[in-house]
CSV table of C-alpha atoms in Angstrom, one decimal:
chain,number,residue,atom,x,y,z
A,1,UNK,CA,116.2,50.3,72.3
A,2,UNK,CA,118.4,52.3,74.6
A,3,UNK,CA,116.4,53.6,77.3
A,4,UNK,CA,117.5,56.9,79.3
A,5,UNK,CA,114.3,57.6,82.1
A,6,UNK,CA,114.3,60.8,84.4
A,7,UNK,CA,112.4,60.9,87.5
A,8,UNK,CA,110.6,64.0,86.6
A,9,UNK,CA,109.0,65.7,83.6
A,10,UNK,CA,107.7,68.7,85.2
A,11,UNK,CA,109.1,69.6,89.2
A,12,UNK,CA,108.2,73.3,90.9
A,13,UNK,CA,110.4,73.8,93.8
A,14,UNK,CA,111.0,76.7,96.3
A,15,UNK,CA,113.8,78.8,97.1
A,16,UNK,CA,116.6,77.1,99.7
A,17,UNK,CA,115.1,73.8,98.8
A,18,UNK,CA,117.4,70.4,98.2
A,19,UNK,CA,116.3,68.5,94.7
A,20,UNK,CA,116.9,65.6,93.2
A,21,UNK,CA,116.9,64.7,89.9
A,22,UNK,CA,117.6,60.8,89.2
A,23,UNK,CA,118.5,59.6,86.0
A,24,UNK,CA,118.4,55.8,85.1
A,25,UNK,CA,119.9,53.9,81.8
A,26,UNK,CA,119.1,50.6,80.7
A,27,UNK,CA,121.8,49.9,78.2
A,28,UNK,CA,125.2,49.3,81.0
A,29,UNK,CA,126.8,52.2,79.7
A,30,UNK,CA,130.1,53.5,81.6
A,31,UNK,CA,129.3,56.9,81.0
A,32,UNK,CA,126.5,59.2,82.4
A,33,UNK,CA,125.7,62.8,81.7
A,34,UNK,CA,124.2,65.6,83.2
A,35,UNK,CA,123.3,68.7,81.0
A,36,UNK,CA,121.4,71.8,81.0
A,37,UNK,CA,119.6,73.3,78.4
A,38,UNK,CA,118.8,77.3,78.4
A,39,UNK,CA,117.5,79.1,75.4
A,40,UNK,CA,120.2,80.1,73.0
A,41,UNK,CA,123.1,78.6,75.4
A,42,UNK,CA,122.5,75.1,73.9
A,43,UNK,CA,123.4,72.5,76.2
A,44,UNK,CA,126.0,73.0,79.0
A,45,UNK,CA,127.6,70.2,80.7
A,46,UNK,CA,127.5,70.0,85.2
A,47,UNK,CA,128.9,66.8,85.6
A,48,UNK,CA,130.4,63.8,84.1
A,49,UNK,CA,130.7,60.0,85.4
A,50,UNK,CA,132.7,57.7,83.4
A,51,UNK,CA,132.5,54.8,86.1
A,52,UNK,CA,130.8,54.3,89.8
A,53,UNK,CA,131.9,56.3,92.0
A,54,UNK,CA,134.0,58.8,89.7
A,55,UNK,CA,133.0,62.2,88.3
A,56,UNK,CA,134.4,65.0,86.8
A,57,UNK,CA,133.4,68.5,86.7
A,58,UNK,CA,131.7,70.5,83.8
A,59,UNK,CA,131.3,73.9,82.3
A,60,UNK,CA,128.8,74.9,84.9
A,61,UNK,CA,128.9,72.4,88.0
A,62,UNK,CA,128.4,75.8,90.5
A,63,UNK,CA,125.5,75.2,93.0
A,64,UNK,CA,124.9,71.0,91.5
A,65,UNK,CA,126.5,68.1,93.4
A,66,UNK,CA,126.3,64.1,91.5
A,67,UNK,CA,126.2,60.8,93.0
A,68,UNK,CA,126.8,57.2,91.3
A,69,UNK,CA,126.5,54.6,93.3
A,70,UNK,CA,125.4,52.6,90.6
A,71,UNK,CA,126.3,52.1,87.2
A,72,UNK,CA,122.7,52.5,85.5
A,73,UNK,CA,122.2,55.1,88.4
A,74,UNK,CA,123.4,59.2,88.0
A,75,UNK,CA,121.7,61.4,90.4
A,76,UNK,CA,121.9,65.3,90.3
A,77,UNK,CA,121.7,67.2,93.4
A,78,UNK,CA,120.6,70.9,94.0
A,79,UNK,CA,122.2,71.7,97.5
A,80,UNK,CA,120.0,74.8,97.7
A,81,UNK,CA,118.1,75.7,94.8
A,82,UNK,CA,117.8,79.1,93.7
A,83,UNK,CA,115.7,80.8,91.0
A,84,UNK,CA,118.5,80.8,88.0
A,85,UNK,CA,118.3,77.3,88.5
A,86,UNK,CA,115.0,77.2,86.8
A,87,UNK,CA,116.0,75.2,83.6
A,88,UNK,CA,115.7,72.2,81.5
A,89,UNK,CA,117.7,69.6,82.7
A,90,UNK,CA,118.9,66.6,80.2
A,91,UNK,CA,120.5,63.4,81.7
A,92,UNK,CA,122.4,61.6,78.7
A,93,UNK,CA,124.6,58.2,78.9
A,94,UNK,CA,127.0,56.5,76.4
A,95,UNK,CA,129.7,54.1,76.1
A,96,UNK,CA,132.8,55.2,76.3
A,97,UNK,CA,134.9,56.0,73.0
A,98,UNK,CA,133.7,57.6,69.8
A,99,UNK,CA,130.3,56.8,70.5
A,100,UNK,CA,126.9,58.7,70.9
A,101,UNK,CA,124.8,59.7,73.8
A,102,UNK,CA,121.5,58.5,74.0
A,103,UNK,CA,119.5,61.3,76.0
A,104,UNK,CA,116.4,61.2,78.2
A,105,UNK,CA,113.3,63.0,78.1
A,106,UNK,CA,114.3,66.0,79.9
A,107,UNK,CA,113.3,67.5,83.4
A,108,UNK,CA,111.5,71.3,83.4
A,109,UNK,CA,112.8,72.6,86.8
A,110,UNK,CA,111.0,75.5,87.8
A,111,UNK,CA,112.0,76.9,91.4
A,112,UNK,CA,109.9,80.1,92.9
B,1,UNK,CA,140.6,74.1,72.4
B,2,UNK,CA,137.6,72.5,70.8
B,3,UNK,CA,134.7,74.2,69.7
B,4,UNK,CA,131.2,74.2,67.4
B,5,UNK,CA,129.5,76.8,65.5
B,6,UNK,CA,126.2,77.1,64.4
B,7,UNK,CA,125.6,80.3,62.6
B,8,UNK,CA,122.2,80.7,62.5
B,9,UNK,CA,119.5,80.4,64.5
B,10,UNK,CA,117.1,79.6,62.6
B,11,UNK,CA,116.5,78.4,58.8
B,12,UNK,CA,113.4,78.6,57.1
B,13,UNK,CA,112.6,76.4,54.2
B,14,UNK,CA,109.1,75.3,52.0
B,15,UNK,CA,108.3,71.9,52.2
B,16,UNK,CA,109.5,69.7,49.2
B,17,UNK,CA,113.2,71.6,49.2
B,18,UNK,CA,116.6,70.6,49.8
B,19,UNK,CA,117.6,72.0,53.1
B,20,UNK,CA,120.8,72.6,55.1
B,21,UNK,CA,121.9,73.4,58.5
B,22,UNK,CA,125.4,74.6,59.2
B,23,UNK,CA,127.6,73.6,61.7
B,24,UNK,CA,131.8,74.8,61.6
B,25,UNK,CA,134.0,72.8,64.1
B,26,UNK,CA,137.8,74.4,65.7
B,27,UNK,CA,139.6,71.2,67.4
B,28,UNK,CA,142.7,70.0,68.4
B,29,UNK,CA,143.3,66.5,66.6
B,30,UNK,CA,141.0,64.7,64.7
B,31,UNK,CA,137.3,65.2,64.0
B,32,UNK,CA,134.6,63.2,65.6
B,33,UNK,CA,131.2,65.2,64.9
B,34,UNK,CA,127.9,64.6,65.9
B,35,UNK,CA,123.7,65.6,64.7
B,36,UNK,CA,121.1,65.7,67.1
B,37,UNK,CA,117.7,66.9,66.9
B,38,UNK,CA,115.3,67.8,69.6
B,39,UNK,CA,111.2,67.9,69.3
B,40,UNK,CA,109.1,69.7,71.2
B,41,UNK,CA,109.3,68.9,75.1
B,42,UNK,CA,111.7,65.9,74.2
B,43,UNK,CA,115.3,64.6,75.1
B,44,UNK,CA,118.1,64.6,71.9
B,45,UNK,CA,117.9,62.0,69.5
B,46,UNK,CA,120.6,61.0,68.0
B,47,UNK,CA,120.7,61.8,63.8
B,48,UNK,CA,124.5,60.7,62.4
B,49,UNK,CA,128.1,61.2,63.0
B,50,UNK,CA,131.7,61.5,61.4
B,51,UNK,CA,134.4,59.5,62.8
B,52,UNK,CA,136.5,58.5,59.8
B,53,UNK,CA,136.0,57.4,56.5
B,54,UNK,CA,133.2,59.0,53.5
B,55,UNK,CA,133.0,62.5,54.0
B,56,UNK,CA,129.6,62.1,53.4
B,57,UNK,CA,127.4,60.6,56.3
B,58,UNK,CA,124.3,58.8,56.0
B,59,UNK,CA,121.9,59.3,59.1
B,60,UNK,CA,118.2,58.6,60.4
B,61,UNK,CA,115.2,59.7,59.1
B,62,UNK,CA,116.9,60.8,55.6
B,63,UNK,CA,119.4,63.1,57.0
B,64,UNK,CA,122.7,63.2,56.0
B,65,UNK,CA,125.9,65.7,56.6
B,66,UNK,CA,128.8,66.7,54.8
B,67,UNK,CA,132.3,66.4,56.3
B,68,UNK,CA,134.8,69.2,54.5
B,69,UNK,CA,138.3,69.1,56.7
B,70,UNK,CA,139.3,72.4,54.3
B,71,UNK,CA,136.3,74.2,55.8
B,72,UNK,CA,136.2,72.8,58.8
B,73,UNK,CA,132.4,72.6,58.5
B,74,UNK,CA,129.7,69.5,59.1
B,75,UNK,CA,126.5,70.8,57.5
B,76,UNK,CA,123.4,68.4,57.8
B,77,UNK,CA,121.0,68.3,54.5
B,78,UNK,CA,118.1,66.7,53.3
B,79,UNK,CA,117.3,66.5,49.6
B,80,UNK,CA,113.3,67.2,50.5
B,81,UNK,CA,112.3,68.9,53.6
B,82,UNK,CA,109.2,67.5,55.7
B,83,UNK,CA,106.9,69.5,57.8
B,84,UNK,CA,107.6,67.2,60.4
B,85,UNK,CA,111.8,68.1,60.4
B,86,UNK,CA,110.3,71.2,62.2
B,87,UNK,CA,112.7,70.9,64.9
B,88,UNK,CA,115.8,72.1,66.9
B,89,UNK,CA,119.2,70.4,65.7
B,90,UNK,CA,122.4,70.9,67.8
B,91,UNK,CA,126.0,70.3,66.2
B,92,UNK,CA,128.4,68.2,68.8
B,93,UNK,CA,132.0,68.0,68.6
B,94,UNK,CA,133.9,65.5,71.0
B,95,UNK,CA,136.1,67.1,73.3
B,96,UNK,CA,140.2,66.3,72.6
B,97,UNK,CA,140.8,63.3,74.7
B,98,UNK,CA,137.5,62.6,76.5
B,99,UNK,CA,134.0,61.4,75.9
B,100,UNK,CA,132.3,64.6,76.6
B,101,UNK,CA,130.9,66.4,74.0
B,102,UNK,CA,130.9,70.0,73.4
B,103,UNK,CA,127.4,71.3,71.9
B,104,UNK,CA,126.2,73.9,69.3
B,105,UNK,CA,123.8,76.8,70.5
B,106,UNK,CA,121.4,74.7,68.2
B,107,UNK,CA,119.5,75.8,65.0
B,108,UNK,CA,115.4,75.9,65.0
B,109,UNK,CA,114.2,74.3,61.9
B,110,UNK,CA,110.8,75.5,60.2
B,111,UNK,CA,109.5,73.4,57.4
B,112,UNK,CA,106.2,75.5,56.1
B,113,UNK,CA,103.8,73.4,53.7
């Protein structure tokens, strides 16, 4: 079974803070994912990695840096966290072509 | 550009009837479509998709969805609904000439016994 972990379930963080968010796959897919997910928005793309070291902009990468150093490794950075930042944040990963993404259990963000 | 429609939010059916979710695609090219369904407090799971081929798509858990190039639409069904389907299902269309995906607002599902 594919296996897409996240640091964090649950994270509270204050205003002005930096956060990480790690995301880890199992499965040596090329691709990694970062998402969003806001009630009635769906899911929103930040950023995109299709191989170490490269990335690629979403729909929403304002105020969210990546790194991937790694291939199994796609880390999501909150420079300075502010409160419309308080989401749910979904790390995904897939091979690349017509295939799916296989998604991970989701981080709760809340930041005060 | 390429885009996903789900037109309602949420669907309402009685446990032991057929049920259906609609999705409607717009895209440059060809097709490639995508289910998911989320649980409560989970990550996506992946259900089906179209990439070529039947026009009807067999998928987990007895799902299956309906590809109609005149309608442009890709409604998931089930011939008997299950308490447990109680869940939030997003639409996905590939985006033209990349791996991303570009997601529906998502439909909650609500199975009553």
């Amino acid at each position: 079974d594919v296996k897409v972990t996240q640091s964090s379930r649950y994270l509270v963080k204050r205003t002005g803070e930096k956060v990480f968010l790690e995301c880890v796959q199992d499965m040596d897919h090329e691709n990694m994912f970062w998402y969003r997910q806001d009630p009635g928005l769906g899911l929103r793309l930040i950023y995109f990695s299709y191989d170490v070291k490269m990335k690629e902009k979403g729909d929403i990468p304002e105020g969210y840096s990546v790194s991937r150093e790694k291939k199994e490794r796609f880390s999501l950075i909150l420079e300075s966290a502010s409160t419309n930042q308080t989401s749910m944040y979904l790390c995904a990963s897939s091979f690349q072509g017509y295939n799916e993404q296989f998604f991970g259990p989701g981080t709760r963000l809340t930041v005060l | 550009a390429q885009s996903v429609a789900q037109p309602e939010d949420q669907v309402n059916v009685a446990e032991g009837n057929p049920l259906t979710v609609k999705c409607t695609y717009s895209v440059s090219g060809n097709p490639y479509l995508f289910w998911y369904v989320q649980y409560p407090n989970r990550g996506l799971q992946f259900l089906l998709k179209y990439i070529t081929g039947d026009n009807l798509v067999k998928g987990s858990y007895g799902f299956e969805a309906e590809f109609n190039k005149s309608q442009t639409s890709f409604h998931l069904k089930k011939p008997s609904a299950l308490v447990s389907d109680s869940a939030l299902y997003f639409c996905a269309v590939r985006g033209y000439n990349t791996d991303k995906l570009i997601f529906g607002t998502g439909t909650r599902l609500q199975v009553f016994p």
